[in-house]
Every structure is written in C-alpha cells, then in structure tokens.
GROMACS .gro file of C-alpha atoms in nm:
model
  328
    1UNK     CA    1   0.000   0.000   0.000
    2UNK     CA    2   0.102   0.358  -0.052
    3UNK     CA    3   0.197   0.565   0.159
    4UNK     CA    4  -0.055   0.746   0.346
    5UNK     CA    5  -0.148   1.129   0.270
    6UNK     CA    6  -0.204   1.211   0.676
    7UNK     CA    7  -0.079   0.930   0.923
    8UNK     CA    8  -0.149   1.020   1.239
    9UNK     CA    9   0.043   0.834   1.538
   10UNK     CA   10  -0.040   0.788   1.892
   11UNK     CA   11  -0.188   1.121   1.951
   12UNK     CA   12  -0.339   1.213   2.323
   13UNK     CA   13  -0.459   1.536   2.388
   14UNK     CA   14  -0.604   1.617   2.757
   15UNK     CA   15  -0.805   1.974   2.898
   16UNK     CA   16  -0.720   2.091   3.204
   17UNK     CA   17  -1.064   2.228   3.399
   18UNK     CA   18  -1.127   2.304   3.768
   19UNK     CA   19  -1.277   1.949   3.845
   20UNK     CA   20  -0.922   1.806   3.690
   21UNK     CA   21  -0.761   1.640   3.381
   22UNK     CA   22  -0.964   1.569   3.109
   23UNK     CA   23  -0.835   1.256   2.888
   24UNK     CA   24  -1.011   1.369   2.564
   25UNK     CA   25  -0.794   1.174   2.326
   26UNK     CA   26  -0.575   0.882   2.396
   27UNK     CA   27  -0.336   0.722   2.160
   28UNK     CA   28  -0.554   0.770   1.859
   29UNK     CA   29  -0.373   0.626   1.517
   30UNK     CA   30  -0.515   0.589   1.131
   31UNK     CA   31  -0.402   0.616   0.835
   32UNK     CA   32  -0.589   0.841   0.540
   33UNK     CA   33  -0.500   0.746   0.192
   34UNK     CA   34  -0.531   1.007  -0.137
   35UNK     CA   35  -0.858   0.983  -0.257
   36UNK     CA   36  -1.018   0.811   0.097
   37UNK     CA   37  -1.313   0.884   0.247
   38UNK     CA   38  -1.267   0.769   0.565
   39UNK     CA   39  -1.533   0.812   0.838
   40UNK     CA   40  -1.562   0.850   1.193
   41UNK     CA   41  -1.852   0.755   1.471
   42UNK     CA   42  -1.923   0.761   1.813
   43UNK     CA   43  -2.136   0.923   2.031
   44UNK     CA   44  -2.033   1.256   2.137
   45UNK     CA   45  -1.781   1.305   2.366
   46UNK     CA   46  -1.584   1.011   2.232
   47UNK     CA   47  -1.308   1.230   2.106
   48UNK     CA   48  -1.406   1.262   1.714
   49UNK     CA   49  -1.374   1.636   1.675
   50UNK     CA   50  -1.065   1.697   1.931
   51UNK     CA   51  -0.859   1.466   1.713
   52UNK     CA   52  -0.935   1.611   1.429
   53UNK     CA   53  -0.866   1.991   1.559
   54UNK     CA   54  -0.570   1.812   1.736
   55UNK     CA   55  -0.414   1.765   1.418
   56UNK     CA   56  -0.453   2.104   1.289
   57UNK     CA   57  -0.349   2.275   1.624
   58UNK     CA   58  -0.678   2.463   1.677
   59UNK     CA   59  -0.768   2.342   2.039
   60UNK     CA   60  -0.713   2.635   2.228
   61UNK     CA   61  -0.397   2.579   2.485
   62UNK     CA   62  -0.514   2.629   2.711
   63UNK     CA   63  -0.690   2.445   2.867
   64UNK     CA   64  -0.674   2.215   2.603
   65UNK     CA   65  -0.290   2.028   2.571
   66UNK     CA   66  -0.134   1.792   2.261
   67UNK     CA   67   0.054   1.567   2.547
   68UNK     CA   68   0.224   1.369   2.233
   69UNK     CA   69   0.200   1.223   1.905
   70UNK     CA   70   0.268   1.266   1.551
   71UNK     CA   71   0.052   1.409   1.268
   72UNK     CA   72   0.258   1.328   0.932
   73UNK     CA   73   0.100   1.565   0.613
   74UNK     CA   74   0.328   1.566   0.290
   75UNK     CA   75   0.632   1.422   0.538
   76UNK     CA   76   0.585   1.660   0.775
   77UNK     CA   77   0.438   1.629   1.088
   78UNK     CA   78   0.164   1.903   1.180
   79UNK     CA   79   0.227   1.943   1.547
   80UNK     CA   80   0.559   2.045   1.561
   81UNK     CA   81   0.509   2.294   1.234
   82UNK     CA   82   0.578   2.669   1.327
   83UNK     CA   83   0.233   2.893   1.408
   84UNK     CA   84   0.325   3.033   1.015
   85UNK     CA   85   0.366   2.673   0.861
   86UNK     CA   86   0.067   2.553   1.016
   87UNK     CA   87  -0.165   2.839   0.918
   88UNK     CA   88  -0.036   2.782   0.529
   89UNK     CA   89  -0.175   2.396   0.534
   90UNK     CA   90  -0.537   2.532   0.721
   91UNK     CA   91  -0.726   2.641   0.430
   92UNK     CA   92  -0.471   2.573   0.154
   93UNK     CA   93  -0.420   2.205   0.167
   94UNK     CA   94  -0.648   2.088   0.422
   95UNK     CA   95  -1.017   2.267   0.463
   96UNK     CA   96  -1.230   2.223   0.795
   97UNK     CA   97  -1.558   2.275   0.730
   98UNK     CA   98  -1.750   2.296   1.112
   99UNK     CA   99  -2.058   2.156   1.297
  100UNK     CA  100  -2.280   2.522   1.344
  101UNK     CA  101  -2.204   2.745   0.999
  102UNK     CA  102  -2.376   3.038   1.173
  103UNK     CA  103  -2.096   2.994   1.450
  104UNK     CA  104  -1.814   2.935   1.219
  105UNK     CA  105  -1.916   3.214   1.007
  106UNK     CA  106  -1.789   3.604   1.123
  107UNK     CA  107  -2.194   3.764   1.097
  108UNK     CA  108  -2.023   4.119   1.023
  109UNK     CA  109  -1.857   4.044   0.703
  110UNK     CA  110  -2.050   3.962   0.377
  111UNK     CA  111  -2.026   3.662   0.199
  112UNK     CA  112  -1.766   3.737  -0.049
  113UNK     CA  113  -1.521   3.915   0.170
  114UNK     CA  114  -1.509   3.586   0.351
  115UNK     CA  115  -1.468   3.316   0.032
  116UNK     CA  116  -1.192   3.627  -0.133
  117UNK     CA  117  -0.976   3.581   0.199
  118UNK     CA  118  -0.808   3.276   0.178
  119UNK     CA  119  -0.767   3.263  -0.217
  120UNK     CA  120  -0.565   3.642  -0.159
  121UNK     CA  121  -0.391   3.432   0.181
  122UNK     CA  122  -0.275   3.135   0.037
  123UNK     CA  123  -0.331   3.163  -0.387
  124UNK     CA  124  -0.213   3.529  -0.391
  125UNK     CA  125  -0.458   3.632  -0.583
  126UNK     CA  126  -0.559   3.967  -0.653
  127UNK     CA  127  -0.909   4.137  -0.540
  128UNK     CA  128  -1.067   4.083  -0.877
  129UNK     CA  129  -0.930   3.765  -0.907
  130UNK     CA  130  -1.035   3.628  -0.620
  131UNK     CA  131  -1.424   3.733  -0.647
  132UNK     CA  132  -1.426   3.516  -1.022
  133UNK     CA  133  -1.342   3.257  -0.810
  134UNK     CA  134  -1.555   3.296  -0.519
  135UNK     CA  135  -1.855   3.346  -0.735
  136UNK     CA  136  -1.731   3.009  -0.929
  137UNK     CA  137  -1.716   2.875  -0.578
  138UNK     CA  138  -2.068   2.944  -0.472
  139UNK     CA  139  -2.215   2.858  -0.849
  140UNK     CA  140  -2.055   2.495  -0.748
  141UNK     CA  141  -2.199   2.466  -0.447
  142UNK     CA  142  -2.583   2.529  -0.576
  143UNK     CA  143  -2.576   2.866  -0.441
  144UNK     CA  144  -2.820   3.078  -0.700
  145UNK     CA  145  -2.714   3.404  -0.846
  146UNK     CA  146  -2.366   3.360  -0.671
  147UNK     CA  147  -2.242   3.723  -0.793
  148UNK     CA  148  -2.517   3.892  -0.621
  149UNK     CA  149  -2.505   3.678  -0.300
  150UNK     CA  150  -2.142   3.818  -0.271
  151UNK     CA  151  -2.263   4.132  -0.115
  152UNK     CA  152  -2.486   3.896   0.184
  153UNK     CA  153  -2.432   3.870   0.493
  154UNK     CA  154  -2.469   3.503   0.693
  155UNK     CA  155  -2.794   3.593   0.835
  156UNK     CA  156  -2.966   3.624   0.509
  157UNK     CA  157  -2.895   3.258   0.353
  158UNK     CA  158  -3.085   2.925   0.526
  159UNK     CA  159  -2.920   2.692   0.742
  160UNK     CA  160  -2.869   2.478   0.440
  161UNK     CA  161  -2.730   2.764   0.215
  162UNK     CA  162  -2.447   2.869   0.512
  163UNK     CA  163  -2.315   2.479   0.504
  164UNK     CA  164  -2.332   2.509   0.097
  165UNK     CA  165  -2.144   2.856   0.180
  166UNK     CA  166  -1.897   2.695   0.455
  167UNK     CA  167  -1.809   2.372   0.177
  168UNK     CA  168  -1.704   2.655  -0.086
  169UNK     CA  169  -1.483   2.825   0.196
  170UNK     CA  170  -1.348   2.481   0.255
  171UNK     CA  171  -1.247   2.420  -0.121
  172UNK     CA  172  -1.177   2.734  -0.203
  173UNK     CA  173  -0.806   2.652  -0.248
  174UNK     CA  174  -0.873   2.342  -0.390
  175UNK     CA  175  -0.742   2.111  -0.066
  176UNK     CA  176  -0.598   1.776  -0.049
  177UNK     CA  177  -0.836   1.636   0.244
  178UNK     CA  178  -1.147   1.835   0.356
  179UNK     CA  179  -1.239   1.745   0.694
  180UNK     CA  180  -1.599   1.730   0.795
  181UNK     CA  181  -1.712   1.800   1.141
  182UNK     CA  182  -2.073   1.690   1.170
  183UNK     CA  183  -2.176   1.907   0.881
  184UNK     CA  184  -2.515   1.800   0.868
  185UNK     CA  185  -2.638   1.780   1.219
  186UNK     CA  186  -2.842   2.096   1.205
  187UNK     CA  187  -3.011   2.030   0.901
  188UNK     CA  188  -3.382   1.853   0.796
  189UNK     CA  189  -3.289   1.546   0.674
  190UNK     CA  190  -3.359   1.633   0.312
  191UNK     CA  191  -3.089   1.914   0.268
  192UNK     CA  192  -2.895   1.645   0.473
  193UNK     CA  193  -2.915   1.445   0.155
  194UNK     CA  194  -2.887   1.719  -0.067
  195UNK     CA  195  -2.583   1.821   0.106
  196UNK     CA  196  -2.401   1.480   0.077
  197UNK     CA  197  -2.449   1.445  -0.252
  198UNK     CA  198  -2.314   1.762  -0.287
  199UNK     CA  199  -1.987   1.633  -0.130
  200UNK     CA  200  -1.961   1.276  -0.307
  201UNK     CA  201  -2.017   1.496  -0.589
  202UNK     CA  202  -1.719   1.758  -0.603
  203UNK     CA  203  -1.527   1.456  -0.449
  204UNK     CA  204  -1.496   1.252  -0.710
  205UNK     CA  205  -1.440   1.563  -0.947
  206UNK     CA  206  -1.163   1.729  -0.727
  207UNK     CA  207  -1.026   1.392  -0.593
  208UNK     CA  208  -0.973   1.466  -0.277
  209UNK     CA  209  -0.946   1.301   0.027
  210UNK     CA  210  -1.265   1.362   0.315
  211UNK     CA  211  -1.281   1.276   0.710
  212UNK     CA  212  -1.662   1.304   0.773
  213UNK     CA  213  -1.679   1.330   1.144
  214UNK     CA  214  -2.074   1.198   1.202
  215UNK     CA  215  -2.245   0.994   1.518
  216UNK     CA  216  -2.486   0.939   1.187
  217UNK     CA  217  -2.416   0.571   1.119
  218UNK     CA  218  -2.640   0.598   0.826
  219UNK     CA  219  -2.495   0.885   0.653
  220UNK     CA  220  -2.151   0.683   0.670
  221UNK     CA  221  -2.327   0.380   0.539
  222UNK     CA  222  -2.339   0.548   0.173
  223UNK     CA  223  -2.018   0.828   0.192
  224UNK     CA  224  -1.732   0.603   0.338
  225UNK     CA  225  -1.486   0.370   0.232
  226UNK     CA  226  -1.315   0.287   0.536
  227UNK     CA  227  -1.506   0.356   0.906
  228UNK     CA  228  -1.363   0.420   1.268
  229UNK     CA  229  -1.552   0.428   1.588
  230UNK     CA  230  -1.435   0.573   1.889
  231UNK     CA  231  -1.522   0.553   2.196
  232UNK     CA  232  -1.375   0.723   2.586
  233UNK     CA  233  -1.116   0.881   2.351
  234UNK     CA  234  -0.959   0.559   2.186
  235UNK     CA  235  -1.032   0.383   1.871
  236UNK     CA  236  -1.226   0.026   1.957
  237UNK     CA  237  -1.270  -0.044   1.582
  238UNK     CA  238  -1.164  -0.009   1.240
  239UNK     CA  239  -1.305  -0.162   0.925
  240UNK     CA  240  -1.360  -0.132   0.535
  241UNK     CA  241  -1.753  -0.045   0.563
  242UNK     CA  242  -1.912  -0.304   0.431
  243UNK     CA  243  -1.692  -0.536   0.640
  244UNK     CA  244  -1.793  -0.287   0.952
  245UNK     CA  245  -2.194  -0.300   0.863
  246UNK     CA  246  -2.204  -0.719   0.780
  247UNK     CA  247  -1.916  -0.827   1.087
  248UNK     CA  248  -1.931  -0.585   1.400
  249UNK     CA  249  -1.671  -0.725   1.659
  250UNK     CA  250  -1.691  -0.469   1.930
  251UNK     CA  251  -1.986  -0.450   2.195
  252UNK     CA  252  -1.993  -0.059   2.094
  253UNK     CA  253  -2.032  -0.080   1.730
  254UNK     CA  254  -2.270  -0.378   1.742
  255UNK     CA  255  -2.491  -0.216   1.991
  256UNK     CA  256  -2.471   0.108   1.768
  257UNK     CA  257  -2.553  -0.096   1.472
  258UNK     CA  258  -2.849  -0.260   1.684
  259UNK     CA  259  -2.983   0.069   1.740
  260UNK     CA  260  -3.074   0.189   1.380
  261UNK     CA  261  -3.409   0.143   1.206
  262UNK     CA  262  -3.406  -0.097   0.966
  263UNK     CA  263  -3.603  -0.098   0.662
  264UNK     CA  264  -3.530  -0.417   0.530
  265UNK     CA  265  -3.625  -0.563   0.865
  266UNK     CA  266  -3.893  -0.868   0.889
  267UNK     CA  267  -3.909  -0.837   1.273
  268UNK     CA  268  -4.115  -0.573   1.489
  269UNK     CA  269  -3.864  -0.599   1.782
  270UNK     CA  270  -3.803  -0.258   1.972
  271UNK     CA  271  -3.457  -0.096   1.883
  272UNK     CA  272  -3.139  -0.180   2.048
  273UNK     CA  273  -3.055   0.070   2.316
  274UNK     CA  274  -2.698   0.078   2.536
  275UNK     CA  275  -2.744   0.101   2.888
  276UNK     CA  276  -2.547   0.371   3.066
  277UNK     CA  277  -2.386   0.680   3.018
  278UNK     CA  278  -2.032   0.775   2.892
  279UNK     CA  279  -1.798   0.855   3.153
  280UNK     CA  280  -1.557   1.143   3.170
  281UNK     CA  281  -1.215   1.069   3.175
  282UNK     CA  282  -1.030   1.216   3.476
  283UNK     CA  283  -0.774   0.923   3.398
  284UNK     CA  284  -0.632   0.782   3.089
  285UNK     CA  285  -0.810   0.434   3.065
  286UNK     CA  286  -0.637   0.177   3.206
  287UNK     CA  287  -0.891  -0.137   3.147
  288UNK     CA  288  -1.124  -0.128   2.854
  289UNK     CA  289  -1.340   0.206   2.844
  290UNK     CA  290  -1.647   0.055   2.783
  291UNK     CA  291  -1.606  -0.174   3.038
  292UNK     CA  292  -1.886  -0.038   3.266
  293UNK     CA  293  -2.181  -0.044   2.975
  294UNK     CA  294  -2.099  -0.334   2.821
  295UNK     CA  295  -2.268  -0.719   2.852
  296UNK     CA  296  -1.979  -0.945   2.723
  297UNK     CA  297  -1.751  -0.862   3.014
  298UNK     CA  298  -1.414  -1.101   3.126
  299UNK     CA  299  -1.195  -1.098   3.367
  300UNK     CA  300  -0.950  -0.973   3.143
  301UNK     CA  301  -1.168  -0.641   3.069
  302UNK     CA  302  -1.083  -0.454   3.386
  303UNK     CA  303  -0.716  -0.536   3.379
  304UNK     CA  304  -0.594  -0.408   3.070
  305UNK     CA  305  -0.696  -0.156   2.779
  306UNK     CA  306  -0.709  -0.353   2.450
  307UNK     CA  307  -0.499  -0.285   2.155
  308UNK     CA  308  -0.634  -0.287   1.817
  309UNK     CA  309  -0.598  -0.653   1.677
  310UNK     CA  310  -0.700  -0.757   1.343
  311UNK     CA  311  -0.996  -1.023   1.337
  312UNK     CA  312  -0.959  -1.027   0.929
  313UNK     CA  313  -0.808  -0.854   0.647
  314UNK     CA  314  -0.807  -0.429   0.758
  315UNK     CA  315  -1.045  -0.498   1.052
  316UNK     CA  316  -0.943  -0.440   1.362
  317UNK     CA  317  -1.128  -0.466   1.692
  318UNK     CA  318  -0.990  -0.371   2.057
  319UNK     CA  319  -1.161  -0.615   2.257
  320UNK     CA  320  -1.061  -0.890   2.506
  321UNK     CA  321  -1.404  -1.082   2.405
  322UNK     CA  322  -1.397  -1.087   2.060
  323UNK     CA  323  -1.509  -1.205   1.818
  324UNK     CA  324  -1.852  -1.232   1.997
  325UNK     CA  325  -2.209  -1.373   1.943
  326UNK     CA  326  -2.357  -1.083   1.752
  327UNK     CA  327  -2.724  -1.157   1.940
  328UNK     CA  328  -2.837  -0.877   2.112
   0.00000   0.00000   0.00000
C-alpha cells in the first residue's frame, strides 16, 4: 500500500478544567490514503472532533494540551510545524468545514469578503481575481445568483445555504483532504441528503481526500470507504464499511448498529438501546473504556486496555471478548 497522505500516530490530547484532567484523546492512530473517504462515529464526547482539531493545532492551549503524538501531512508532521507553517496547510491544503455554519461564520462580514480571503492568503490572488473565483465557488456549491449573493451577509442565507457557503470556503483553495465535522447535524434530513451528494459529488471531481466526522451511522453507510468508531477517547474499531456493517466485533459498534431502524427488517422488535452513560475521563483508561456499559464482560476487561488486533483482512477490533455472538 502507498503511503498514506495524513498518518497520524499515537496522539493524546487532555483539557485541564477546575474538576481536573480531562483525557479527551488517547493514543488515537489511522491512516488516510489520497482519494479516501474515511469516516468516523461515536457518540459525542468520544473524542471525534478533538482529534481532528488536534491535528490542525486549533484546540485552544489552554486548557486544552497535545501531550504527544505525531501528525505526518506531505512528510511533515503538523504538530511540531511553526504557528506560520501551520496556518499555510489550514485552508490551503487541508479545509475544515464545522458543525454550526452560523458559528463558524464572522456575521459582520459579507459573503464574499469571507470566500476572497483565503484565495488572496494562500493563492495570492488579486481582489478581482479572487471574487471570479468565489462566485465560481458558490455557483458549485448550488448557491443561486452567486455574484449577487457576494454582497450577503450570513444571516440572510438558510441553514442549508451557510453549510453550501462553509463547503465553498473549505475548497476554495482546492485542498488535499477536507475534513468534515458533523456538517449536517443541524439540518432537515432532506438538505442532509442534498448536502451529501453535494460532497460525493465535487469529491470525485476534485479527488480529494474527506474525514466526515458523524455519530450518523447511516450517513456513513453510503459516503465512506473505510469507518472508525471511537469511543472514551480511543479507537475500539476499524473496518472497510461493508466489512464494519455485515461483521461488528466490538460490543460498541454492534450495539450502535443494533440501534438503527431498519427498513429491510422482517421483525417488529423494539430498537437496540446501550445502557449507561459515557464517563468522563479524569484518567487515561487503564482497562477497557467501555467496560462499565458493556454485557460481554471477562476478567481480562478490567485489567488491561485492549490494543487494536485484526480479526480479518483491515479490521481491527480492541476487545478482550472478541469475536462475539452478535445476538443482542
């Protein structure tokens, strides 16, 4: 296999709050290949989005900490790059686009002043330059009459038109991975569709590489090559997603799987539901993190913090008890 676009390596980060240490992230590797989509699930508070602003450096520290790890990007690794290196690959190789547009987005500039500044930042292109493109931007996204929408502010487009407005920010500078952060959370489920089509779409026409951060196992279902779920801040499973979806190993991801509405279903039994509640990590796991919610509990579980191991080709489960009965 190649080698990998981003490779990320044993990465903790930890937020320091009055109550104590907060273990947010810990030991989280992957690999994301050119081209990839690769998503990730869990419930929140697993840990999804700190990785990924982890490996961009825009936690604010502090509270927040990068305690170690490596975040390797075109052979270099991201979180040792100087505050001027790093702010070159933001926007210009690698585009974020966040959970809550109308959060993300600065409500006192317009529209186009926001799309022009990162093609003058990182392209160098001039002011008329850059508002061809950022009107070529928005007419990709679906946004109508993009030259007059220049002159908007945030609070005049829909929820759905400020995520079509945040994806052309994203690729205005025509990145090598976009990383997704939830991006259609907020949204009625048909712009939800709308809006992932939209992505697939300029995907395979750009060819770039996408992290779509979701706790929507559905949405990954039809968008992602290769799925990881996380869970207390560690990945518990990794999987091409069709291996994922037909062979769950880990309690997590089965129960997850358990808990979606099925339409192909010939049963009427009542959804799947996981008993308990996350627990915040004052201390870096040292036995399985799931060990409190979960059914298929041994001896081994509260001793020692699984590894990933593979259980076939690219799958990897950490798990003392797998492979398990998958009846739930």
């Amino acid at each position: 296999m190649s080698v990998p676009l981003l490779q990320v390596k044993s990465l903790e980060t930890q937020f320091k709050t009055p109550e104590g240490v907060i273990h947010a992230v810990n030991g989280v590797s992957f690999g994301l290949q050119e081209g990839e989509t690769l998503g990730i699930v869990g419930e929140s508070g697993c840990g999804k989005s700190v990785t990924m602003l982890s490996i961009l450096r825009l936690i604010q520290m502090p509270p927040g900490r990068i305690v170690t790890g490596e975040a390797f990007f075109d052979g270099k690794d991201l979180l040792i790059m100087s505050p001027e290196d790093i702010r070159h690959v933001r926007g210009g190789h690698i585009g974020f686009i966040f959970q809550d547009p109308m959060t993300s987005l600065n409500p006192v500039l317009t529209t186009g002043a926001q799309l022009e500044e990162p093609l003058v930042l990182h392209l160098g292109m001039n002011k008329r330059q850059a508002r061809d493109r950022a009107v070529e931007l928005l007419g990709m996204v679906g946004i109508p009459h993009a030259r007059e929408r220049l002159a908007d502010y945030p609070h005049q487009f829909s929820g759905g038109m400020r995520q079509r407005m945040m994806i052309a920010m994203a690729l205005a500078c025509s990145p090598q991975i976009l990383i997704a952060d939830e991006p259609t959370t907020a949204l009625d489920v048909t712009i939800q569709a709308q809006i992932i089509e939209l992505v697939k779409r300029l995907r395979d026409e750009l060819g770039m590489a996408i992290i779509w951060i979701t706790h929507d196992l559905g949405v990954i279902a039809g968008l992602a090559m290769q799925v990881i779920v996380m869970y207390g801040g560690c990945i518990i499973e990794s999987a091409p997603v069709q291996e994922l979806y037909a062979h769950p190993c880990h309690p997590y991801t089965i129960g997850l799987l358990g808990s979606l509405p099925r339409l192909d279903s010939q049963t009427h039994q009542r959804l799947y539901s996981i008993d308990g509640l996350p627990s915040v990590l004052f201390e870096k796991p040292q036995h399985c993190p799931f060990l409190p919610r979960c059914k298929w509990v041994i001896k081994r579980c509260s001793q020692e913090n699984p590894a990933l191991q593979e259980q076939a080709p690219s799958h990897c489960v950490a798990c003392w008890a797998a492979p398990l009965d998958k009846g739930i």
